[in-house]
Amino acid sequence: MAESRALRLEAFVVGHGPAVRRLARQWAEGRITHAYLFTGPPQVGRRTLAWAWGMALLCAAPEPPCGACRSCRRMQEGHHPDALLIAPEGSSLKIDQVREVQRALARTPVEGPYRVVVFDGAEQMTTEAANALLKTLEEPPSYAVLMLIAPSPEALPPTVVSRCQVFALDPLPVAEIRAALQARWGVPPEMADPLARLSGGRIGWAVQAAQDPEILEQYAERLRQIQGLIPQGRVERFAFAADLAGADPELRAAFLETAMAWWRDVLYLASGVDLPLTHREHRETLQAVAERVGLEGARRALEATRWAWRALQRNANARLALEAMFLDWPRA
C-alpha cells in the first residue's frame, strides 16, 4: 500500500520543496489524483519533477522512486510500457497525439498500477487537441495519471486547468543551484558560481551550460546585443525586433530573460541597494548605464521587458510586443 511507504523524490529533484512535500502528503494519504499541471519557467525542473513523480507511482520499492529497479530504469531510459512523454510536433501539440494517448489509456497498465502520461509543452496544444484532452480529463480511467507542463495556468484553456491540480515551480535560489552543481554534477566551484548566477534560477539551464560551452557563448552574445541596443534609436531597435520576432520562440524567450536580468542589475545599481548582481563581471558597464538612465529609466525598462515576456507567453504578436518593449527602453 502507498500509505506504508516513504517517498524520496528529493533524490531526483533539485529544490522545489513545497511541491515535493505536497506530493509526499498525497502519497502518504493515498490521494493520487488523475491530472496535474506543473508550471514555471522552462528548465526550472518541471519535467524532471513530473517524471520523477511518475517513476514513484510505477516503482514497487519500499521508498520509491528507487532508481534501480526494472521499472525505474525503464522510466529513466524512456521506454516504460506504462509511461508516455508527449511533446509538440513542430510548432504545436496536435489532436492526433492526444488521440494516441486516448488509445493507450483505453488499455489497462501492462506492469504497474498506473498509466502515466506527461504532456511537455502543453501550452502549444491546438484548440482541437485541447478539446480532445478535456474529454479525457473529465472522464479518465481509474488508472490514468496525466501531467501537463506549461509556463503558467494562463497559457492553457481554463477548462483544462480547472481539472488539474496546479503545482507552481519558482526559480531556485542561486546558492541551491551552486551547491547542486558541485554535489550532483561535480562542477568546480569557480564554474558553478557564475553558472548559478546566470541561470535565472533554472537548474536545467545550469546543468546544460556546464556540459556545453556554446550555451555560455550564446548568453554572452545576448549580452552584447542588449548593450548594443541601449544607445540605438527607434529604427535600429525596430529592425532588431523584426529579426527577433522571426526567430525561434525559445531564442526570443532567452533574449528577454537575459534582458530582464540585465535591467534588474541596472535597477539595483541605480537605486543604490546592496543586492548581489547577476552580471557582476560587468559591474562597470552596468554602473555607467545606471548613472545615465537613472532609477526611473531602469524601472521602466525592466517592467517593459517583463510585460513583453508575459505577452509572448500568451502568444501575443511577437513583433508588436517587442517594438513596444524597445520604445520603453531608455537610450544611454
mmCIF file of C-alpha atoms in Angstrom:
data_model
loop_
_atom_site.group_PDB
_atom_site.id
_atom_site.type_symbol
_atom_site.label_atom_id
_atom_site.label_comp_id
_atom_site.label_asym_id
_atom_site.label_seq_id
_atom_site.Cartn_x
_atom_site.Cartn_y
_atom_site.Cartn_z
ATOM 1 C CA MET A 1 0.000 0.000 0.000
ATOM 2 C CA ALA A 2 1.179 3.527 -0.779
ATOM 3 C CA GLU A 3 0.481 4.660 2.793
ATOM 4 C CA SER A 4 3.186 2.403 4.259
ATOM 5 C CA ARG A 5 5.996 3.625 2.018
ATOM 6 C CA ALA A 6 8.057 6.810 2.134
ATOM 7 C CA LEU A 7 8.579 8.951 -0.942
ATOM 8 C CA ARG A 8 12.072 10.042 -1.987
ATOM 9 C CA LEU A 9 11.620 12.492 -4.836
ATOM 10 C CA GLU A 10 14.479 14.592 -3.417
ATOM 11 C CA ALA A 11 16.939 12.045 -4.816
ATOM 12 C CA PHE A 12 15.929 13.061 -8.335
ATOM 13 C CA VAL A 13 14.702 16.640 -7.977
ATOM 14 C CA VAL A 14 16.748 19.700 -7.019
ATOM 15 C CA GLY A 15 14.787 22.083 -4.799
ATOM 16 C CA HIS A 16 11.055 22.813 -5.122
ATOM 17 C CA GLY A 17 10.450 21.744 -1.537
ATOM 18 C CA PRO A 18 6.801 22.904 -1.324
ATOM 19 C CA ALA A 19 5.790 20.903 -4.400
ATOM 20 C CA VAL A 20 7.768 17.848 -3.301
ATOM 21 C CA ARG A 21 6.250 17.941 0.186
ATOM 22 C CA ARG A 22 2.752 18.363 -1.240
ATOM 23 C CA LEU A 23 3.208 15.294 -3.436
ATOM 24 C CA ALA A 24 4.621 13.395 -0.457
ATOM 25 C CA ARG A 25 1.476 14.206 1.541
ATOM 26 C CA GLN A 26 -0.729 12.954 -1.278
ATOM 27 C CA TRP A 27 1.349 9.791 -1.432
ATOM 28 C CA ALA A 28 1.192 9.203 2.316
ATOM 29 C CA GLU A 29 -2.573 9.734 2.327
ATOM 30 C CA GLY A 30 -3.172 7.667 -0.813
ATOM 31 C CA ARG A 31 -4.731 10.655 -2.626
ATOM 32 C CA ILE A 32 -3.283 10.230 -6.108
ATOM 33 C CA THR A 33 -5.236 12.460 -8.464
ATOM 34 C CA HIS A 34 -5.728 11.892 -12.180
ATOM 35 C CA ALA A 35 -4.381 15.223 -13.524
ATOM 36 C CA TYR A 36 -1.513 17.534 -12.565
ATOM 37 C CA LEU A 37 -0.285 20.791 -14.051
ATOM 38 C CA PHE A 38 3.345 21.768 -13.390
ATOM 39 C CA THR A 39 4.034 25.405 -14.245
ATOM 40 C CA GLY A 40 7.101 27.628 -14.202
ATOM 41 C CA PRO A 41 9.892 28.834 -16.480
ATOM 42 C CA PRO A 42 11.483 26.399 -18.933
ATOM 43 C CA GLN A 43 14.314 24.296 -17.457
ATOM 44 C CA VAL A 44 13.308 25.091 -13.884
ATOM 45 C CA GLY A 45 12.639 21.397 -13.225
ATOM 46 C CA ARG A 46 9.013 20.910 -14.272
ATOM 47 C CA ARG A 47 9.542 17.835 -16.441
ATOM 48 C CA THR A 48 12.070 16.369 -14.007
ATOM 49 C CA LEU A 49 9.560 16.570 -11.158
ATOM 50 C CA ALA A 50 6.722 15.190 -13.289
ATOM 51 C CA TRP A 51 8.798 12.244 -14.497
ATOM 52 C CA ALA A 52 10.138 11.527 -11.003
ATOM 53 C CA TRP A 53 6.551 11.501 -9.708
ATOM 54 C CA GLY A 54 5.677 9.069 -12.486
ATOM 55 C CA MET A 55 8.659 6.905 -11.513
ATOM 56 C CA ALA A 56 7.400 6.855 -7.922
ATOM 57 C CA LEU A 57 3.908 5.806 -8.985
ATOM 58 C CA LEU A 58 5.258 2.886 -11.007
ATOM 59 C CA CYS A 59 8.066 1.828 -8.647
ATOM 60 C CA ALA A 60 7.422 -1.056 -6.241
ATOM 61 C CA ALA A 61 10.387 -0.382 -3.919
ATOM 62 C CA PRO A 62 9.810 0.430 -0.229
ATOM 63 C CA GLU A 63 10.941 4.042 -0.798
ATOM 64 C CA PRO A 64 10.055 4.973 -4.369
ATOM 65 C CA PRO A 65 11.392 6.018 -6.745
ATOM 66 C CA CYS A 66 14.416 3.833 -6.084
ATOM 67 C CA GLY A 67 16.087 4.493 -9.433
ATOM 68 C CA ALA A 68 17.463 0.957 -9.543
ATOM 69 C CA CYS A 69 14.542 -1.413 -10.144
ATOM 70 C CA ARG A 70 13.468 -2.516 -13.597
ATOM 71 C CA SER A 71 10.581 -0.049 -13.654
ATOM 72 C CA CYS A 72 12.737 2.939 -12.686
ATOM 73 C CA ARG A 73 15.458 2.002 -15.131
ATOM 74 C CA ARG A 74 12.947 1.779 -17.955
ATOM 75 C CA MET A 75 11.484 5.142 -16.957
ATOM 76 C CA GLN A 76 14.917 6.746 -16.999
ATOM 77 C CA GLU A 77 15.660 5.173 -20.377
ATOM 78 C CA GLY A 78 12.341 6.416 -21.738
ATOM 79 C CA HIS A 79 10.698 3.144 -22.725
ATOM 80 C CA HIS A 80 8.444 2.054 -19.874
ATOM 81 C CA PRO A 81 5.286 0.441 -21.339
ATOM 82 C CA ASP A 82 3.058 2.323 -18.878
ATOM 83 C CA ALA A 83 4.613 5.791 -19.333
ATOM 84 C CA LEU A 84 4.308 8.188 -22.260
ATOM 85 C CA LEU A 85 6.078 11.507 -22.854
ATOM 86 C CA ILE A 86 4.203 13.615 -25.409
ATOM 87 C CA ALA A 87 5.946 16.691 -26.848
ATOM 88 C CA PRO A 88 4.893 19.124 -29.595
ATOM 89 C CA GLU A 89 5.478 18.002 -33.147
ATOM 90 C CA GLY A 90 6.814 21.007 -34.996
ATOM 91 C CA SER A 91 5.150 24.130 -33.650
ATOM 92 C CA SER A 92 2.194 22.515 -31.886
ATOM 93 C CA LEU A 93 0.878 19.597 -29.908
ATOM 94 C CA LYS A 94 -1.689 18.070 -32.245
ATOM 95 C CA ILE A 95 -5.014 16.285 -31.889
ATOM 96 C CA ASP A 96 -3.570 13.073 -33.372
ATOM 97 C CA GLN A 97 -1.117 12.958 -30.446
ATOM 98 C CA VAL A 98 -3.969 13.288 -27.955
ATOM 99 C CA ARG A 99 -5.855 10.538 -29.743
ATOM 100 C CA GLU A 100 -2.771 8.352 -29.478
ATOM 101 C CA VAL A 101 -2.850 8.912 -25.721
ATOM 102 C CA GLN A 102 -6.556 8.095 -25.594
ATOM 103 C CA ARG A 103 -5.934 4.803 -27.372
ATOM 104 C CA ALA A 104 -3.159 3.984 -24.911
ATOM 105 C CA LEU A 105 -5.370 4.832 -21.936
ATOM 106 C CA ALA A 106 -8.083 2.544 -23.258
ATOM 107 C CA ARG A 107 -5.793 -0.353 -22.319
ATOM 108 C CA THR A 108 -5.088 -1.283 -18.720
ATOM 109 C CA PRO A 109 -1.498 -0.931 -17.452
ATOM 110 C CA VAL A 110 0.983 -3.555 -18.601
ATOM 111 C CA GLU A 111 3.163 -3.721 -15.483
ATOM 112 C CA GLY A 112 2.354 -1.093 -12.879
ATOM 113 C CA PRO A 113 -0.791 0.174 -11.175
ATOM 114 C CA TYR A 114 -0.998 3.316 -13.362
ATOM 115 C CA ARG A 115 -0.595 4.589 -16.880
ATOM 116 C CA VAL A 116 1.411 7.812 -16.685
ATOM 117 C CA VAL A 117 1.271 10.428 -19.453
ATOM 118 C CA VAL A 118 3.360 13.629 -19.431
ATOM 119 C CA PHE A 119 2.449 16.394 -21.902
ATOM 120 C CA ASP A 120 5.556 18.553 -22.293
ATOM 121 C CA GLY A 121 4.863 21.949 -23.872
ATOM 122 C CA ALA A 122 1.150 21.643 -23.169
ATOM 123 C CA GLU A 123 0.712 25.356 -23.905
ATOM 124 C CA GLN A 124 1.315 24.507 -27.577
ATOM 125 C CA MET A 125 -1.790 22.357 -27.846
ATOM 126 C CA THR A 126 -4.063 23.242 -30.734
ATOM 127 C CA THR A 127 -7.669 24.068 -29.878
ATOM 128 C CA GLU A 128 -8.746 20.699 -31.242
ATOM 129 C CA ALA A 129 -6.137 18.893 -29.139
ATOM 130 C CA ALA A 130 -7.185 20.758 -26.003
ATOM 131 C CA ASN A 131 -10.839 19.888 -26.580
ATOM 132 C CA ALA A 132 -9.980 16.232 -27.091
ATOM 133 C CA LEU A 133 -7.811 16.187 -23.964
ATOM 134 C CA LEU A 134 -10.619 17.806 -21.991
ATOM 135 C CA LYS A 135 -12.824 14.792 -22.635
ATOM 136 C CA THR A 136 -10.179 12.517 -21.127
ATOM 137 C CA LEU A 137 -9.692 14.836 -18.151
ATOM 138 C CA GLU A 138 -13.430 14.811 -17.497
ATOM 139 C CA GLU A 139 -13.770 11.021 -17.558
ATOM 140 C CA PRO A 140 -10.336 9.460 -17.068
ATOM 141 C CA PRO A 141 -9.794 5.746 -16.460
ATOM 142 C CA SER A 142 -9.157 4.978 -12.801
ATOM 143 C CA TYR A 143 -5.531 4.058 -13.514
ATOM 144 C CA ALA A 144 -4.682 7.188 -15.568
ATOM 145 C CA VAL A 145 -2.352 9.895 -14.272
ATOM 146 C CA LEU A 146 -1.915 12.797 -16.691
ATOM 147 C CA MET A 147 0.651 15.536 -16.154
ATOM 148 C CA LEU A 148 0.764 18.779 -18.124
ATOM 149 C CA ILE A 149 3.797 21.073 -18.304
ATOM 150 C CA ALA A 150 3.314 24.738 -19.214
ATOM 151 C CA PRO A 151 4.765 28.167 -18.334
ATOM 152 C CA SER A 152 1.639 29.261 -16.437
ATOM 153 C CA PRO A 153 -2.031 28.341 -15.976
ATOM 154 C CA GLU A 154 -2.929 31.288 -18.227
ATOM 155 C CA ALA A 155 -1.192 29.536 -21.137
ATOM 156 C CA LEU A 156 -3.886 26.829 -21.161
ATOM 157 C CA PRO A 157 -7.678 26.900 -21.551
ATOM 158 C CA PRO A 158 -9.366 27.487 -18.173
ATOM 159 C CA THR A 159 -11.472 24.370 -18.671
ATOM 160 C CA VAL A 160 -8.298 22.266 -18.815
ATOM 161 C CA VAL A 161 -6.666 23.991 -15.853
ATOM 162 C CA SER A 162 -9.782 23.583 -13.695
ATOM 163 C CA ARG A 163 -9.463 19.808 -13.924
ATOM 164 C CA CYS A 164 -5.831 19.710 -12.819
ATOM 165 C CA GLN A 165 -4.019 20.148 -9.548
ATOM 166 C CA VAL A 166 -1.636 23.030 -10.175
ATOM 167 C CA PHE A 167 1.960 22.937 -8.911
ATOM 168 C CA ALA A 168 3.768 26.221 -9.497
ATOM 169 C CA LEU A 169 7.557 25.842 -9.567
ATOM 170 C CA ASP A 170 9.526 29.002 -8.851
ATOM 171 C CA PRO A 171 13.132 29.714 -9.892
ATOM 172 C CA LEU A 172 15.609 28.234 -7.426
ATOM 173 C CA PRO A 173 17.949 30.295 -5.225
ATOM 174 C CA VAL A 174 21.460 30.825 -6.572
ATOM 175 C CA ALA A 175 23.014 29.077 -3.566
ATOM 176 C CA GLU A 176 20.860 25.977 -4.084
ATOM 177 C CA ILE A 177 21.841 25.689 -7.751
ATOM 178 C CA ARG A 178 25.514 26.326 -6.974
ATOM 179 C CA ALA A 179 25.532 23.585 -4.338
ATOM 180 C CA ALA A 180 23.688 21.106 -6.566
ATOM 181 C CA LEU A 181 26.064 21.696 -9.478
ATOM 182 C CA GLN A 182 29.012 20.858 -7.268
ATOM 183 C CA ALA A 183 27.483 17.953 -5.344
ATOM 184 C CA ARG A 184 25.485 16.195 -8.065
ATOM 185 C CA TRP A 185 27.337 17.060 -11.251
ATOM 186 C CA GLY A 186 30.874 17.648 -10.000
ATOM 187 C CA VAL A 187 31.128 21.183 -11.387
ATOM 188 C CA PRO A 188 34.155 23.079 -9.978
ATOM 189 C CA PRO A 189 33.262 25.973 -7.616
ATOM 190 C CA GLU A 190 34.790 28.612 -9.905
ATOM 191 C CA MET A 191 32.451 27.451 -12.677
ATOM 192 C CA ALA A 192 29.415 26.629 -10.527
ATOM 193 C CA ASP A 193 29.133 30.179 -9.165
ATOM 194 C CA PRO A 194 28.732 32.082 -12.468
ATOM 195 C CA LEU A 195 26.507 29.355 -13.893
ATOM 196 C CA ALA A 196 24.217 29.568 -10.866
ATOM 197 C CA ARG A 197 24.019 33.355 -11.138
ATOM 198 C CA LEU A 198 23.323 33.357 -14.875
ATOM 199 C CA SER A 199 20.809 30.525 -14.726
ATOM 200 C CA GLY A 200 17.923 32.684 -13.602
ATOM 201 C CA GLY A 201 17.021 30.006 -11.079
ATOM 202 C CA ARG A 202 16.764 27.285 -13.749
ATOM 203 C CA ILE A 203 18.744 24.227 -12.732
ATOM 204 C CA GLY A 204 18.268 22.598 -16.137
ATOM 205 C CA TRP A 205 19.928 25.539 -17.883
ATOM 206 C CA ALA A 206 22.849 25.500 -15.442
ATOM 207 C CA VAL A 207 23.471 21.775 -15.955
ATOM 208 C CA GLN A 208 23.349 22.090 -19.742
ATOM 209 C CA ALA A 209 25.635 25.119 -19.700
ATOM 210 C CA ALA A 210 28.133 23.207 -17.568
ATOM 211 C CA GLN A 211 28.221 20.489 -20.208
ATOM 212 C CA ASP A 212 28.056 22.649 -23.353
ATOM 213 C CA PRO A 213 30.334 25.753 -23.622
ATOM 214 C CA GLU A 214 28.284 27.011 -26.571
ATOM 215 C CA ILE A 215 25.413 27.874 -24.216
ATOM 216 C CA LEU A 216 27.581 30.384 -22.344
ATOM 217 C CA GLU A 217 28.792 31.779 -25.656
ATOM 218 C CA GLN A 218 25.185 32.326 -26.710
ATOM 219 C CA TYR A 219 24.490 34.071 -23.390
ATOM 220 C CA ALA A 220 27.474 36.367 -23.924
ATOM 221 C CA GLU A 221 26.192 37.196 -27.412
ATOM 222 C CA ARG A 222 22.788 38.170 -25.982
ATOM 223 C CA LEU A 223 24.516 40.494 -23.536
ATOM 224 C CA ARG A 224 26.398 42.120 -26.421
ATOM 225 C CA GLN A 225 23.121 42.581 -28.293
ATOM 226 C CA ILE A 226 21.444 44.199 -25.275
ATOM 227 C CA GLN A 227 24.352 46.546 -24.651
ATOM 228 C CA GLY A 228 24.477 47.411 -28.340
ATOM 229 C CA LEU A 229 20.781 48.297 -28.430
ATOM 230 C CA ILE A 230 20.869 50.711 -25.486
ATOM 231 C CA PRO A 231 22.402 53.644 -27.466
ATOM 232 C CA GLN A 232 20.409 52.867 -30.642
ATOM 233 C CA GLY A 233 17.362 54.747 -31.889
ATOM 234 C CA ARG A 234 13.918 53.536 -32.906
ATOM 235 C CA VAL A 235 14.874 52.467 -36.443
ATOM 236 C CA GLU A 236 17.688 50.183 -35.289
ATOM 237 C CA ARG A 237 15.662 48.777 -32.414
ATOM 238 C CA PHE A 238 12.633 48.045 -34.607
ATOM 239 C CA ALA A 239 14.857 46.293 -37.140
ATOM 240 C CA PHE A 240 16.208 44.105 -34.336
ATOM 241 C CA ALA A 241 12.623 43.499 -33.116
ATOM 242 C CA ALA A 242 11.635 42.296 -36.588
ATOM 243 C CA ASP A 243 14.537 39.841 -36.701
ATOM 244 C CA LEU A 244 13.882 38.591 -33.171
ATOM 245 C CA ALA A 245 10.149 38.190 -33.877
ATOM 246 C CA GLY A 246 11.001 35.841 -36.725
ATOM 247 C CA ALA A 247 13.369 33.750 -34.608
ATOM 248 C CA ASP A 248 12.594 30.548 -32.733
ATOM 249 C CA PRO A 249 10.325 31.186 -29.703
ATOM 250 C CA GLU A 250 12.958 29.733 -27.371
ATOM 251 C CA LEU A 251 15.527 32.238 -28.670
ATOM 252 C CA ARG A 252 13.088 35.097 -28.087
ATOM 253 C CA ALA A 253 12.396 33.884 -24.560
ATOM 254 C CA ALA A 254 16.127 33.529 -23.855
ATOM 255 C CA PHE A 255 16.789 37.090 -25.058
ATOM 256 C CA LEU A 256 14.017 38.516 -22.869
ATOM 257 C CA GLU A 257 15.126 36.532 -19.818
ATOM 258 C CA THR A 258 18.693 37.781 -20.258
ATOM 259 C CA ALA A 259 17.405 41.339 -20.716
ATOM 260 C CA MET A 260 15.320 41.110 -17.537
ATOM 261 C CA ALA A 261 18.389 40.012 -15.576
ATOM 262 C CA TRP A 262 20.457 42.832 -17.143
ATOM 263 C CA TRP A 263 17.941 45.588 -16.378
ATOM 264 C CA ARG A 264 17.414 44.214 -12.867
ATOM 265 C CA ASP A 265 21.135 44.658 -12.250
ATOM 266 C CA VAL A 266 20.921 48.215 -13.616
ATOM 267 C CA LEU A 267 17.960 48.893 -11.309
ATOM 268 C CA TYR A 268 19.871 47.639 -8.274
ATOM 269 C CA LEU A 269 22.800 49.933 -9.028
ATOM 270 C CA ALA A 270 20.586 52.911 -9.871
ATOM 271 C CA SER A 271 18.716 52.537 -6.575
ATOM 272 C CA GLY A 272 21.862 52.100 -4.517
ATOM 273 C CA VAL A 273 20.669 48.915 -2.822
ATOM 274 C CA ASP A 274 23.288 46.391 -1.804
ATOM 275 C CA LEU A 275 21.986 43.300 -3.588
ATOM 276 C CA PRO A 276 24.004 40.657 -5.468
ATOM 277 C CA LEU A 277 24.322 41.257 -9.199
ATOM 278 C CA THR A 278 23.691 38.543 -11.754
ATOM 279 C CA HIS A 279 26.338 40.003 -14.067
ATOM 280 C CA ARG A 280 28.851 41.192 -11.525
ATOM 281 C CA GLU A 281 31.662 40.714 -14.059
ATOM 282 C CA HIS A 282 30.044 43.617 -15.984
ATOM 283 C CA ARG A 283 29.630 45.901 -12.995
ATOM 284 C CA GLU A 284 31.499 48.836 -14.563
ATOM 285 C CA THR A 285 29.300 48.814 -17.679
ATOM 286 C CA LEU A 286 26.148 48.351 -15.610
ATOM 287 C CA GLN A 287 27.115 51.247 -13.340
ATOM 288 C CA ALA A 288 27.637 53.533 -16.332
ATOM 289 C CA VAL A 289 24.209 52.664 -17.728
ATOM 290 C CA ALA A 290 22.597 53.105 -14.309
ATOM 291 C CA GLU A 291 24.071 56.594 -13.958
ATOM 292 C CA ARG A 292 22.777 57.604 -17.391
ATOM 293 C CA VAL A 293 19.246 56.182 -17.314
ATOM 294 C CA GLY A 294 18.569 56.701 -13.615
ATOM 295 C CA LEU A 295 16.207 54.822 -11.338
ATOM 296 C CA GLU A 296 13.068 55.611 -13.338
ATOM 297 C CA GLY A 297 14.635 54.600 -16.657
ATOM 298 C CA ALA A 298 15.845 51.284 -15.250
ATOM 299 C CA ARG A 299 12.484 50.571 -13.644
ATOM 300 C CA ARG A 300 10.611 51.349 -16.862
ATOM 301 C CA ALA A 301 12.929 49.158 -18.947
ATOM 302 C CA LEU A 302 12.593 46.206 -16.566
ATOM 303 C CA GLU A 303 8.809 46.475 -16.411
ATOM 304 C CA ALA A 304 8.564 46.744 -20.215
ATOM 305 C CA THR A 305 10.730 43.653 -20.647
ATOM 306 C CA ARG A 306 8.662 41.678 -18.140
ATOM 307 C CA TRP A 307 5.490 42.770 -19.916
ATOM 308 C CA ALA A 308 6.862 41.596 -23.288
ATOM 309 C CA TRP A 309 7.910 38.242 -21.803
ATOM 310 C CA ARG A 310 4.443 37.683 -20.347
ATOM 311 C CA ALA A 311 2.757 38.783 -23.583
ATOM 312 C CA LEU A 312 4.742 36.288 -25.623
ATOM 313 C CA GLN A 313 3.855 33.543 -23.139
ATOM 314 C CA ARG A 314 0.232 34.301 -24.029
ATOM 315 C CA ASN A 315 1.024 34.048 -27.762
ATOM 316 C CA ALA A 316 0.755 37.780 -28.421
ATOM 317 C CA ASN A 317 2.035 39.242 -31.683
ATOM 318 C CA ALA A 318 5.786 38.943 -31.198
ATOM 319 C CA ARG A 319 6.843 41.910 -33.318
ATOM 320 C CA LEU A 320 4.363 44.328 -31.760
ATOM 321 C CA ALA A 321 5.263 43.195 -28.237
ATOM 322 C CA LEU A 322 8.989 43.617 -28.877
ATOM 323 C CA GLU A 323 8.559 47.003 -30.543
ATOM 324 C CA ALA A 324 6.507 48.234 -27.577
ATOM 325 C CA MET A 325 9.232 46.992 -25.235
ATOM 326 C CA PHE A 326 12.019 48.769 -27.101
ATOM 327 C CA LEU A 327 10.055 52.024 -27.074
ATOM 328 C CA ASP A 328 10.259 51.920 -23.277
ATOM 329 C CA TRP A 329 13.964 51.129 -23.132
ATOM 330 C CA PRO A 330 15.858 54.340 -22.393
ATOM 331 C CA ARG A 331 18.745 55.453 -24.597
ATOM 332 C CA ALA A 332 22.129 55.778 -22.936
#
